[in-house]
Coordinates of C-alpha atoms in Angstrom, one line a residue:
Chain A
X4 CA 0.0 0.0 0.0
X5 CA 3.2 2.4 0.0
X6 CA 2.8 2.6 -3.3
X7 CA -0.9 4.5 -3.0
X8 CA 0.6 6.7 -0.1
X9 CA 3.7 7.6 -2.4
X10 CA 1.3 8.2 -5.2
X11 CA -1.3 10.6 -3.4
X12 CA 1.8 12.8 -2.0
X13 CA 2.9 12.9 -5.2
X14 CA -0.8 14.2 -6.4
X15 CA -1.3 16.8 -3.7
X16 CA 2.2 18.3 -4.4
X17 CA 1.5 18.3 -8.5
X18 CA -2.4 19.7 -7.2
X19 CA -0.9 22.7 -5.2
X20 CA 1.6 23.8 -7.8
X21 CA -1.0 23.3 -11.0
X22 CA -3.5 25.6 -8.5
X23 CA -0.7 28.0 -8.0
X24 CA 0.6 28.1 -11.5
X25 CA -2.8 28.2 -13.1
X26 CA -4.1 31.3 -10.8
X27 CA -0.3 33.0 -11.6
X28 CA -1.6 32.7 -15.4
X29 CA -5.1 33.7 -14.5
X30 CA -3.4 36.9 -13.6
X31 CA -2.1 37.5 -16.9
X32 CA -5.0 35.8 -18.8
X33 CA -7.5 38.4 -16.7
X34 CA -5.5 41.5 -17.9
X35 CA -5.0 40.0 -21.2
X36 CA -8.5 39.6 -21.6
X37 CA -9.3 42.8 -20.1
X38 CA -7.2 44.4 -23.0
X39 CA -9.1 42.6 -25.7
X40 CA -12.2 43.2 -24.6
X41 CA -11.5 47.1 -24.7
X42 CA -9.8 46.7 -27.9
X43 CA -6.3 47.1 -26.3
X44 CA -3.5 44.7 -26.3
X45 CA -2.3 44.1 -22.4
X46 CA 0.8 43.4 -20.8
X47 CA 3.3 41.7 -23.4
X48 CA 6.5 43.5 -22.6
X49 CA 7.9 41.1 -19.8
X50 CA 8.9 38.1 -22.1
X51 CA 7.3 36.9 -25.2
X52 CA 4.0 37.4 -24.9
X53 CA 4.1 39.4 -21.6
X54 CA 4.9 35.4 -19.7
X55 CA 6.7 36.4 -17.7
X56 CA 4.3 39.2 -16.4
X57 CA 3.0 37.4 -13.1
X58 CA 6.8 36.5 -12.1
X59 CA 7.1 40.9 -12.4
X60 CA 4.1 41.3 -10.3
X61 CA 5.0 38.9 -7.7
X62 CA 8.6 40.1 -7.6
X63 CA 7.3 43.9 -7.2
X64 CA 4.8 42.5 -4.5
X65 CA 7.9 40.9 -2.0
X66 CA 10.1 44.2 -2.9
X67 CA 6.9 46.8 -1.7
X68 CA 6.8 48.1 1.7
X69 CA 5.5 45.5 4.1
X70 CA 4.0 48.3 6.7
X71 CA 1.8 46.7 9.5
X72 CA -0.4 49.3 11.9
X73 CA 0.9 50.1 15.2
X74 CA -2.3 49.2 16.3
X75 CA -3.0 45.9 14.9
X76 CA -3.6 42.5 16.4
X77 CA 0.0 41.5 15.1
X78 CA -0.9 37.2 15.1
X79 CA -4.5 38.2 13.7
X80 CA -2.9 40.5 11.3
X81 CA -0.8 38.1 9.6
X82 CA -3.3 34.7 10.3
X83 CA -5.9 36.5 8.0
X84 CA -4.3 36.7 4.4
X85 CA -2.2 33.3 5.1
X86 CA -6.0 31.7 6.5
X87 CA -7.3 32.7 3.1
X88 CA -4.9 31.8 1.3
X89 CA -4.9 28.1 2.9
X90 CA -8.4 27.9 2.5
X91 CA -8.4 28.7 -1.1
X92 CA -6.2 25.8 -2.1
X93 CA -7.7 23.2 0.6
X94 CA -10.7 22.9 -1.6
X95 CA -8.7 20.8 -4.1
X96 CA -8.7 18.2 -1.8
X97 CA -11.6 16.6 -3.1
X98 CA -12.1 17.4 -6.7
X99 CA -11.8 14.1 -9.0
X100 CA -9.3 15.2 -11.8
X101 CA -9.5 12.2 -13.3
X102 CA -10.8 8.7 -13.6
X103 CA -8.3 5.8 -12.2
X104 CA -4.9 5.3 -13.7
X105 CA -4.3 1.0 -13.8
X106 CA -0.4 0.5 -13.4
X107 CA 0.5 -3.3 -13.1
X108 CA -1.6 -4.4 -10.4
X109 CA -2.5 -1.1 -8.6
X110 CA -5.4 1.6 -9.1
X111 CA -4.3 5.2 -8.8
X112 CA -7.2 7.7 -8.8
X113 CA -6.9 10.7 -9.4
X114 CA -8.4 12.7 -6.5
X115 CA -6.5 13.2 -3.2
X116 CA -9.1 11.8 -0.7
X117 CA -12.7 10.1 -1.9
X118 CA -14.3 11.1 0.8
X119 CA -18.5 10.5 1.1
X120 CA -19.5 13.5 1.8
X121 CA -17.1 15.5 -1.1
X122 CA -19.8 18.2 -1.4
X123 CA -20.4 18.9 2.4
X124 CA -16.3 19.3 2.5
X125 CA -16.3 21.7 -0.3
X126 CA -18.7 24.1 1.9
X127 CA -17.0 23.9 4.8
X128 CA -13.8 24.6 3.5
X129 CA -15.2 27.6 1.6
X130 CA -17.5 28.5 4.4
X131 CA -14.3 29.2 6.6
X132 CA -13.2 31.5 4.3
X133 CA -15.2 34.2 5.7
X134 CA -12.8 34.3 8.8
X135 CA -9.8 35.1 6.6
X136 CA -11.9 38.3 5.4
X137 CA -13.0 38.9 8.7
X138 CA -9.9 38.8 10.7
X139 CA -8.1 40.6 8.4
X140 CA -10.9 43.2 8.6
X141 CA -11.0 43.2 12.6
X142 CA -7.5 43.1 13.0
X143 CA -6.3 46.0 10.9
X144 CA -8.1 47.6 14.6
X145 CA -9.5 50.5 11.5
X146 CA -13.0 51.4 11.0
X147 CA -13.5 51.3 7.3
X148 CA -11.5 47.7 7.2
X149 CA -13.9 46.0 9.8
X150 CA -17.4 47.8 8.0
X151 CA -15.3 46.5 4.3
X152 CA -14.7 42.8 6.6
X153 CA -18.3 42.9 7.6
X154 CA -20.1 43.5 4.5
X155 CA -17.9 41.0 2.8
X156 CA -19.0 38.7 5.8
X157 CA -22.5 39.0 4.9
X158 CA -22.3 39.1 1.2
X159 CA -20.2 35.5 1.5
X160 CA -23.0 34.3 4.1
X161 CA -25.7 35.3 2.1
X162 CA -24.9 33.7 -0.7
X163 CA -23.7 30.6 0.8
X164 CA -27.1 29.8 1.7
X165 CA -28.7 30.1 -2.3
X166 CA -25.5 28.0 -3.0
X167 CA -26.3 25.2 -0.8
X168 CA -29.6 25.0 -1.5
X169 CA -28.8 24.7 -5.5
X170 CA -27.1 22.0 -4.8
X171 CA -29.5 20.0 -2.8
X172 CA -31.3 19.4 -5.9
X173 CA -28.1 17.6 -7.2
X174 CA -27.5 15.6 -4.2
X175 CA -31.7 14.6 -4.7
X176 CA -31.4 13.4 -7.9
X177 CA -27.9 11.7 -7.5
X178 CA -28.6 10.5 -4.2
X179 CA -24.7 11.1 -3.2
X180 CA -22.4 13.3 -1.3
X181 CA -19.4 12.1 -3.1
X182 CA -18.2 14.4 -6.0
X183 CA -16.6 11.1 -7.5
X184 CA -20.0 9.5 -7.6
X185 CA -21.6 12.5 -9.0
X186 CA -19.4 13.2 -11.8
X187 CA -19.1 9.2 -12.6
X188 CA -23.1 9.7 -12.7
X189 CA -22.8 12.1 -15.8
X190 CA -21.6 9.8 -17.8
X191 CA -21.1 10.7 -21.7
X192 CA -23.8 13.7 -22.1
X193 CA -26.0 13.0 -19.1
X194 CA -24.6 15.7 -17.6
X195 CA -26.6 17.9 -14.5
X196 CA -26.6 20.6 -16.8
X197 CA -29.3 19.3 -18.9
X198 CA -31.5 18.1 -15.4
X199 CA -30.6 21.2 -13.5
X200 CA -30.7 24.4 -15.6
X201 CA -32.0 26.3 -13.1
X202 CA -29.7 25.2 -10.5
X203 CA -27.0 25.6 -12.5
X204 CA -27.7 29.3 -13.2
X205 CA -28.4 29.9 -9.3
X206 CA -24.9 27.7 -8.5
X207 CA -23.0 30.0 -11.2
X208 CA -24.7 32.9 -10.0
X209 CA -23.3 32.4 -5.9
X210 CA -19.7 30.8 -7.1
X211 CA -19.6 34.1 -8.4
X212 CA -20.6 36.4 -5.2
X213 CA -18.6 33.8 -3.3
X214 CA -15.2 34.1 -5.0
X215 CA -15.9 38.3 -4.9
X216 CA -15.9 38.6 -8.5
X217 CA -17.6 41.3 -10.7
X218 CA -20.8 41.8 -10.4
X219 CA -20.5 41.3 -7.1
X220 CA -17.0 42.6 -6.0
X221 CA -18.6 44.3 -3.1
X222 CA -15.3 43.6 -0.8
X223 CA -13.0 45.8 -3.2
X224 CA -15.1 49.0 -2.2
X225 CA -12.3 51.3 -3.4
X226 CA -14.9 54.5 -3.2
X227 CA -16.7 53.8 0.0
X228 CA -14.6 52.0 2.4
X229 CA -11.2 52.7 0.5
X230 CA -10.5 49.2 -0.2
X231 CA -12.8 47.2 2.1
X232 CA -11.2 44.5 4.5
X233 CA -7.5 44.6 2.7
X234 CA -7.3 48.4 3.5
X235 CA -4.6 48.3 5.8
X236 CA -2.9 45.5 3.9
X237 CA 0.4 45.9 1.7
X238 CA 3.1 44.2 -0.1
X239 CA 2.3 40.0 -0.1
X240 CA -0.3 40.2 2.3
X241 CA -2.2 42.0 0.3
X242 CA -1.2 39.9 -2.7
X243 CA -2.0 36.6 -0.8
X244 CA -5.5 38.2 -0.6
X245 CA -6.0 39.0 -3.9
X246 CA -4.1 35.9 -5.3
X247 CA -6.3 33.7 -3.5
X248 CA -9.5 35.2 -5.6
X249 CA -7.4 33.9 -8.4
X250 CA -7.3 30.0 -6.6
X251 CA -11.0 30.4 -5.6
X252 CA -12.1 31.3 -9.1
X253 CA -9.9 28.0 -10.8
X254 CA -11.8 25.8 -7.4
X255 CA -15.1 27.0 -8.7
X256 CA -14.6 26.5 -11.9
X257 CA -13.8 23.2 -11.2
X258 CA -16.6 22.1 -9.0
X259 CA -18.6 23.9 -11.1
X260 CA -17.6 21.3 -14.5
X261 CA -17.7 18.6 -12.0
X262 CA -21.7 19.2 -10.2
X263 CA -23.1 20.5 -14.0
X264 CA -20.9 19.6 -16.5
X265 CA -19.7 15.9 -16.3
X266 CA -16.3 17.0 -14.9
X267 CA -13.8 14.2 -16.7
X268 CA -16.5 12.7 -19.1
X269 CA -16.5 14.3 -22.4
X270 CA -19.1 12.9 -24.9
X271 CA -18.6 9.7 -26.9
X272 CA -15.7 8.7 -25.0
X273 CA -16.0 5.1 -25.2
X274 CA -16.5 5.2 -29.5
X275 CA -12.8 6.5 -29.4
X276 CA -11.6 2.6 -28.8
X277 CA -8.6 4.2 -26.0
X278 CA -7.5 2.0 -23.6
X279 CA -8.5 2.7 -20.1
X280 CA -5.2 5.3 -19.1
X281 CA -5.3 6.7 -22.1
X282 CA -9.1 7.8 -21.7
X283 CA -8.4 8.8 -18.2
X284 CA -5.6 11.3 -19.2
X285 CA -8.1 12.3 -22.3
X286 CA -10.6 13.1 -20.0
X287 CA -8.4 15.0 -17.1
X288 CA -7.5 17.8 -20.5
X289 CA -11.4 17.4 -21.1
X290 CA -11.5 18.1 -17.7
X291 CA -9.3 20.9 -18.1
X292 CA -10.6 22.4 -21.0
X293 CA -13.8 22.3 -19.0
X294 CA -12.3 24.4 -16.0
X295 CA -10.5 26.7 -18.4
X296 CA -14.0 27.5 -20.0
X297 CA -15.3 28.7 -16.6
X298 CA -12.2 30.7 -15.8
X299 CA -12.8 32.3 -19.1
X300 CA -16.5 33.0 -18.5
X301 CA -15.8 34.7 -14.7
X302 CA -13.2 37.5 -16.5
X303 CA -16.2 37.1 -19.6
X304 CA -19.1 38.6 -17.1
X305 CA -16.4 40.7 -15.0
X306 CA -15.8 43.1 -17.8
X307 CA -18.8 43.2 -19.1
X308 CA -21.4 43.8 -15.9
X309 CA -21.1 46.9 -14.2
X310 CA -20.8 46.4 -10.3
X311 CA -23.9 46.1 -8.2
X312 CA -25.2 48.2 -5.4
X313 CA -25.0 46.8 -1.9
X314 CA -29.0 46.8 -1.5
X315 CA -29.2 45.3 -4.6
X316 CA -27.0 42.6 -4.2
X317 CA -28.1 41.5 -0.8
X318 CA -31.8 41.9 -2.3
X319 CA -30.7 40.1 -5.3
X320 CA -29.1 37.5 -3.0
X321 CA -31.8 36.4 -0.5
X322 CA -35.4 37.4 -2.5
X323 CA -34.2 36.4 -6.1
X324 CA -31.9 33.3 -5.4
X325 CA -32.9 32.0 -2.6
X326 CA -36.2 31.4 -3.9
X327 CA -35.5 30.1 -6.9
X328 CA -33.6 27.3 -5.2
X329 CA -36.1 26.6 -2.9
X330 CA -38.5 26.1 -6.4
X331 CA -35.8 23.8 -7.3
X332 CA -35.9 21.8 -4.8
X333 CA -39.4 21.5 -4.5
X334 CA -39.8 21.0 -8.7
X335 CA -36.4 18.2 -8.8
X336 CA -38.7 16.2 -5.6
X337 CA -42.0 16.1 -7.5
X338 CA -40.2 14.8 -10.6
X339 CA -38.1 12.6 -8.2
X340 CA -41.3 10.9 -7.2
X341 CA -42.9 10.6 -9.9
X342 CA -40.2 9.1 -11.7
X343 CA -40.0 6.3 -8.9
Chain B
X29 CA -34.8 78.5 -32.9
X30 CA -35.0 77.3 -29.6
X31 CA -37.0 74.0 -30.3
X32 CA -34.6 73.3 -33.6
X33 CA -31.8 73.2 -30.8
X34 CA -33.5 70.9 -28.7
X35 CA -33.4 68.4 -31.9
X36 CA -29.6 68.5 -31.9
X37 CA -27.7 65.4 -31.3
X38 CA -24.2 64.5 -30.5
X39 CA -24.3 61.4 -31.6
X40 CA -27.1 59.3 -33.6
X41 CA -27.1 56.5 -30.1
X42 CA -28.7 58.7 -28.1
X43 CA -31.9 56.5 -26.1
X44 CA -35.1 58.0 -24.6
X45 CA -35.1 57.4 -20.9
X46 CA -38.7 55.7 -19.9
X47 CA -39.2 54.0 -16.8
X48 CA -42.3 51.5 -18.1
X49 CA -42.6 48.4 -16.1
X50 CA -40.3 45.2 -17.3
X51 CA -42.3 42.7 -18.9
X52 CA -41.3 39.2 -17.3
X53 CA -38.5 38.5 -19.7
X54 CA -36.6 41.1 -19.2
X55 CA -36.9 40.9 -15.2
X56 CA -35.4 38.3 -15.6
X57 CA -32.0 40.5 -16.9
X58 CA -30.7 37.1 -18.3
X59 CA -31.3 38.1 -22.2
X60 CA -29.9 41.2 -21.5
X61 CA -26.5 39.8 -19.8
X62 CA -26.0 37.7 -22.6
X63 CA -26.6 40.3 -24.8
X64 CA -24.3 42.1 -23.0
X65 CA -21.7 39.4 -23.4
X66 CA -22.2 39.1 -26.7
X67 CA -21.0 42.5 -27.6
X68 CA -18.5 42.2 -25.3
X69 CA -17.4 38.9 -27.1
X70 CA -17.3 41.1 -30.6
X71 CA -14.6 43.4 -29.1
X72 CA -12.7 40.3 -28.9
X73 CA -11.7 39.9 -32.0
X74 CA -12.0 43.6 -33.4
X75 CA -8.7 45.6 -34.3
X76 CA -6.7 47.0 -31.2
X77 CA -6.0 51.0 -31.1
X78 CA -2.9 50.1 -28.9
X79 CA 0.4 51.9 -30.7
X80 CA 3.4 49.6 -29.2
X81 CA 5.2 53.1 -28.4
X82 CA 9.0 52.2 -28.7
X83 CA 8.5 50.5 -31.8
X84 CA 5.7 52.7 -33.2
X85 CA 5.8 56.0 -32.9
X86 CA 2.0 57.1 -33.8
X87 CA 2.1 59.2 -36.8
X88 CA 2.7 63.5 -36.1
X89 CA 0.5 66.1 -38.4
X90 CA 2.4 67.5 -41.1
X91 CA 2.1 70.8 -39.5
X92 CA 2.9 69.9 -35.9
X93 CA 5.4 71.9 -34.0
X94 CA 7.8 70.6 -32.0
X95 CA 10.8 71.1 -30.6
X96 CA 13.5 74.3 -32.2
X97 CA 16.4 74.1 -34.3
X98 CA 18.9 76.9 -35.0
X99 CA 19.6 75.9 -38.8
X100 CA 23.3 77.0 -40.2
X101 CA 23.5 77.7 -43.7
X102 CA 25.2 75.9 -47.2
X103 CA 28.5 76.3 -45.5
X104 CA 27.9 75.4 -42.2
X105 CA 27.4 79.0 -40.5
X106 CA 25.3 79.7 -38.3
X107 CA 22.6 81.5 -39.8
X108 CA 21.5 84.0 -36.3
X109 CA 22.7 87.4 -36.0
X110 CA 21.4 87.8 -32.5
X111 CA 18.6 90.7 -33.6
X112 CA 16.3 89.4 -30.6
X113 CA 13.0 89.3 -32.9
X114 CA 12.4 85.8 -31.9
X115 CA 12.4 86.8 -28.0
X116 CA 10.6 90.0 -28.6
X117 CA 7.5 87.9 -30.5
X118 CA 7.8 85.6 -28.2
X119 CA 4.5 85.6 -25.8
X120 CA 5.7 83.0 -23.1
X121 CA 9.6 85.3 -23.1
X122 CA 11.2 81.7 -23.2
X123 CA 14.0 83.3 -25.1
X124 CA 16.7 84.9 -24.3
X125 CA 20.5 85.7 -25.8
X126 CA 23.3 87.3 -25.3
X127 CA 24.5 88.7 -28.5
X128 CA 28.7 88.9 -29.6
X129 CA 30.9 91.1 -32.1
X130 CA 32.2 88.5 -34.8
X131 CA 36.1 87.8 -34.9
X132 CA 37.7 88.3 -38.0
X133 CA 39.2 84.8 -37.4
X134 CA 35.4 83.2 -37.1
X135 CA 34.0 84.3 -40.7
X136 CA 34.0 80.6 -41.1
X137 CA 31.5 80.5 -38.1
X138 CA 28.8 83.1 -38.5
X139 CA 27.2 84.1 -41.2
X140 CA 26.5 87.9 -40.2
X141 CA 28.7 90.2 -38.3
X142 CA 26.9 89.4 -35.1
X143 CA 25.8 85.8 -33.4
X144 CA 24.2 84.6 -30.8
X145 CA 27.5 83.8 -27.9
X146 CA 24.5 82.3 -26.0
X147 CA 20.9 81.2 -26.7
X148 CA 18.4 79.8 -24.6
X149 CA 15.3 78.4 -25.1
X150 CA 13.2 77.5 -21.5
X151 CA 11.2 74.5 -23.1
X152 CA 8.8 74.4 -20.2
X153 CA 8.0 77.7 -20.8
X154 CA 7.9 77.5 -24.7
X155 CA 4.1 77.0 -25.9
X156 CA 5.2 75.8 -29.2
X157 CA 3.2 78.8 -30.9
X158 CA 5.8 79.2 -33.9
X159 CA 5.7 82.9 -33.3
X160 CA 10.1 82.6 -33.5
X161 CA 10.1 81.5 -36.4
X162 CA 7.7 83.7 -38.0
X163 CA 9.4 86.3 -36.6
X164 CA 12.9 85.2 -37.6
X165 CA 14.4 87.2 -40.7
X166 CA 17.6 85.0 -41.2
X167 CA 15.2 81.5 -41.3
X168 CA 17.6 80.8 -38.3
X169 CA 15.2 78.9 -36.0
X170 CA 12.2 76.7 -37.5
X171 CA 10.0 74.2 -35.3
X172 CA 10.8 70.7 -36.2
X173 CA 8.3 67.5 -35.6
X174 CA 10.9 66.3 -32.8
X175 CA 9.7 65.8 -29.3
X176 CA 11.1 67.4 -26.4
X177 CA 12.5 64.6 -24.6
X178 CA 11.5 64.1 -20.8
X179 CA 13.7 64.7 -17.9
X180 CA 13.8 64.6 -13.6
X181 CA 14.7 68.4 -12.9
X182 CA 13.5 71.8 -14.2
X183 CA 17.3 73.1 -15.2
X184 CA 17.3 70.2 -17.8
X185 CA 14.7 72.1 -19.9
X186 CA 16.8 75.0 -20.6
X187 CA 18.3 74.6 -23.8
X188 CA 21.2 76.3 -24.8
X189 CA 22.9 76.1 -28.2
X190 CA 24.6 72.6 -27.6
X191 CA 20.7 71.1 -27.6
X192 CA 19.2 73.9 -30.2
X193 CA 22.1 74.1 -33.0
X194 CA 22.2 71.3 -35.6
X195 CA 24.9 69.6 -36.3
X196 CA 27.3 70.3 -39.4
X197 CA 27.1 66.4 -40.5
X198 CA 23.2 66.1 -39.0
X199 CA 21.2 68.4 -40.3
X200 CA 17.5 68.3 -39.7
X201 CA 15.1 68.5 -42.0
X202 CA 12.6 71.4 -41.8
X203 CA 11.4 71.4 -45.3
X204 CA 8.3 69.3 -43.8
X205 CA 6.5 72.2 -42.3
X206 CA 7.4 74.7 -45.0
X207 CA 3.7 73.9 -46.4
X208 CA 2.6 76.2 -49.2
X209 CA 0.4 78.2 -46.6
X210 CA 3.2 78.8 -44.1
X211 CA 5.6 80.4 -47.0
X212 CA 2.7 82.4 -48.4
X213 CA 2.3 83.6 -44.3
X214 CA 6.1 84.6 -44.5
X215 CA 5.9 86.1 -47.5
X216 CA 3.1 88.3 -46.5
X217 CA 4.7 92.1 -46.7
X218 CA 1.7 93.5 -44.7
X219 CA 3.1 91.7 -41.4
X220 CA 5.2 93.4 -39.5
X221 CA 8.4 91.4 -39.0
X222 CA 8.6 91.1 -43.3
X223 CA 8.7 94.7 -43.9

């Protein structure tokens, strides 16, 4: 069994650098894509193709001024970007990248831990991630940090609740916890998607308020609260903050294509006459391709909705979504029974 | 009169504001995100404005007047005499000179029996009006289409004859501006300085 255990070290290590090198690139994608879509061309003066950009940004980041209030909670102070930070790449944890490699006589999957309840992990990990906002916020000992930590708080909280009720509906109709199971249940085209449009939409919809991206970018108030929670923050710290959005947004995407869009299975997969690696390793870049898609579409919507107001997003939040999960769930049990 | 202005437009996208009610679609605000997207997906592929700067320097008007040249003539004189026109016409005074007495030994030098010993242009003062040159009865100093380049401290934009003064085996071209109008303008008798 040393084998497995040498294996799945291996995996987690590969995991957390692929999270961290993919959000470096999503970076340089976002600002990229942010020049195209105002018919400019972006960063492409540090290497060919401005690649090495993110190595620029992190360098200037380490080289700024690291200043830290004189007021501050000094353990808090530093525990709240690193928390973050932490809890953005634990998520990975328990996404399947892949189906099962067969070497000789042992099975490697490609997830870190199969656990049973994959999807209840997933929120708990991401529901902690309110406590790096708020600590930074409450730490910072600054009035305009902790009102920017607390609306971020309840923005997060509020649209926790339409997320885990969207997925209810998944875990009815799959009768599962376990993200493995789930995305091994969309095999070929029968993927949630199709079942579950309007969960899907409300899903997108809070993966979006929940990794603070545009429309609902409420914690980077930069008019009201000059900068929300990360106010006092500078150098890394604030980096790790913002980086972590980065290595929330590639998690989402990637929970995301696994609940709604058949994470590893691509259609026709089986016509294709692969052996059984091969299709595994075809269906981790489907997989990929997948995730990239999603990454895509959150820098799509971010520059091209305009931000919303606070009323409006907490209205948006709890009388729009919420409902229309609850309609869901009410709509995927009727045809649940009747189907049985 | 009054209503006629009321018709004018700035541009032909202009929208009437109304504030009916939202039929059910459209409360809905997907169709109009996607629309939304879709334009913004357009933009994608459309043709960038950006001008790579270093590389490409975007294109100057014919006409435009940049930073001053003190030209020297067929034989490599300078043309000044140090009459002070230029720093008389000049509205911002960003000119001044001291003028010098020409050495029998430096006819190969000057082209007149005065020059200019010094000759100073303050380029932060200068608003590039052309008025020197206009003024100028020797077609000493002409605006060219260079660019004054940046610098850290105010001294560095006083330029003296060592920035001004082309050189012997560079000369700079100022034949660009010299449009039809502009030597017609200097031609004109009726202006003061040509008379």
């Amino acid at each position: 069994m040393d084998v497995i255990i040498l294996f799945k070290t291996a995996l987690i290590i590969v995991i957390l650098l692929l999270s961290l090198v993919i959000a470096m690139y999503a970076t340089l994608v976002e600002r990229k894509i942010a020049g195209f879509f105002q018919d400019r061309l972006g960063p492409n003066r540090a290497g060919i193709f401005g690649i090495l950009q993110p190595v620029a940004d992190g360098v200037k980041l380490f080289f700024k001024e690291e200043f830290m209030p004189a007021t501050a909670d000094k353990f808090l102070y530093v525990l709240g970007p690193s928390l973050t930070m932490l809890i953005a790449l634990l998520g990975s944890a328990v996404i399947p990248w892949g189906n099962t490699l067969v070497i000789g006589n042992n099975v490697f999957p490609l997830q870190v831990a199969d656990v049973n309840i994959g999807i209840l992990y997933v929120f708990a990990v991401t529901s902690i991630g309110v406590y790096g906002i708020m600590i930074g916020g409450w730490s910072s000992n600054n009035k305009y940090a902790l009102m920017g930590a607390v609306r971020s708080a309840s923005q997060m909280i509020s649209y926790e609740l339409a997320m885990g009720m969207s997925i209810i509906a998944i875990v009815m109709m799959s009768g599962t916890l376990s993200l493995k199971d789930i995305v091994a249940q969309q095999h070929g085209l029968h993927w949630n998607v199709w079942y579950q449009p309007i969960g899907f939409f409300v899903f997108v919809i809070s993966a979006f308020a929940e990794c603070n991206r545009t429309p609902f970018d409420l914690p980077e108030c930069d008019s009201e609260l000059i900068g929300g929670y990360h106010t006092e923050y500078s150098s890394m710290k604030l980096g790790f903050y913002l980086f972590s959005e980065y290595i929330n947004m590639f998690i989402s995407s990637a929970i995301i294509s696994s609940l709604y869009f058949g994470g590893y299975n691509f259609p026709f997969m089986h016509e294709l006459g692969l052996s059984h690696n091969w299709l595994t390793i075809a269906g981790t870049i489907a997989f990929f391709i997948k995730i990239s898609f999603f990454i895509f579409l959150f820098m799509w919507v971010r520059w091209t909705l305009p931000r919303f107001r606070y009323d409006q997003l907490m209205r948006f939040g709890w009388k729009v979504l919420l409902p229309w999960a609850i309609i869901n769930i009410v709509a995927t049990g009727i045809i649940e029974l009747v189907k049985h | 009169m009054n209503q006629d202005l009321n018709k004018i437009k700035l541009t032909d996208r202009s929208q009437v504001v109304s504030n009916k009610k939202m039929t059910l679609l459209e409360k809905f605000y997907l169709p109009a995100i996607f629309k939304g997207l879709y334009v913004t997906f357009t933009h994608l592929f459309r043709k960038k404005t950006t001008i790579q700067f270093p590389e490409v320097k975007r294109p100057v008007s014919s006409i435009y007047r940049g930073m001053h040249v003190l030209k020297r003539d067929e034989e490599g004189r300078e043309r000044c005499t140090a009459c002070g026109l230029c720093a008389l016409s000049c509205p911002a005074e960003a000119i001044t000179m001291v003028a010098k007495e020409r050495l029998e030994s430096e006819k190969h030098l000057y082209r007149e029996e005065k020059y200019a010993a010094v000759y100073e242009i303050n380029m932060l003062r200068c608003i590039y009006c052309g008025d020197c040159e206009t003024a100028c009865p020797k077609e000493a100093i002409f605006l060219t289409d260079r660019f004054v380049p940046s610098e850290e401290a105010r001294d560095n934009f006083i330029y003296g004859k060592d920035k001004l003064l082309e050189p012997i085996d560079a000369r700079i071209d100022v034949s660009k501006r010299q449009t039809p109008e502009v030597l017609a303008f200097k031609k004109d008798k009726t202006q003061l300085h040509n008379k």
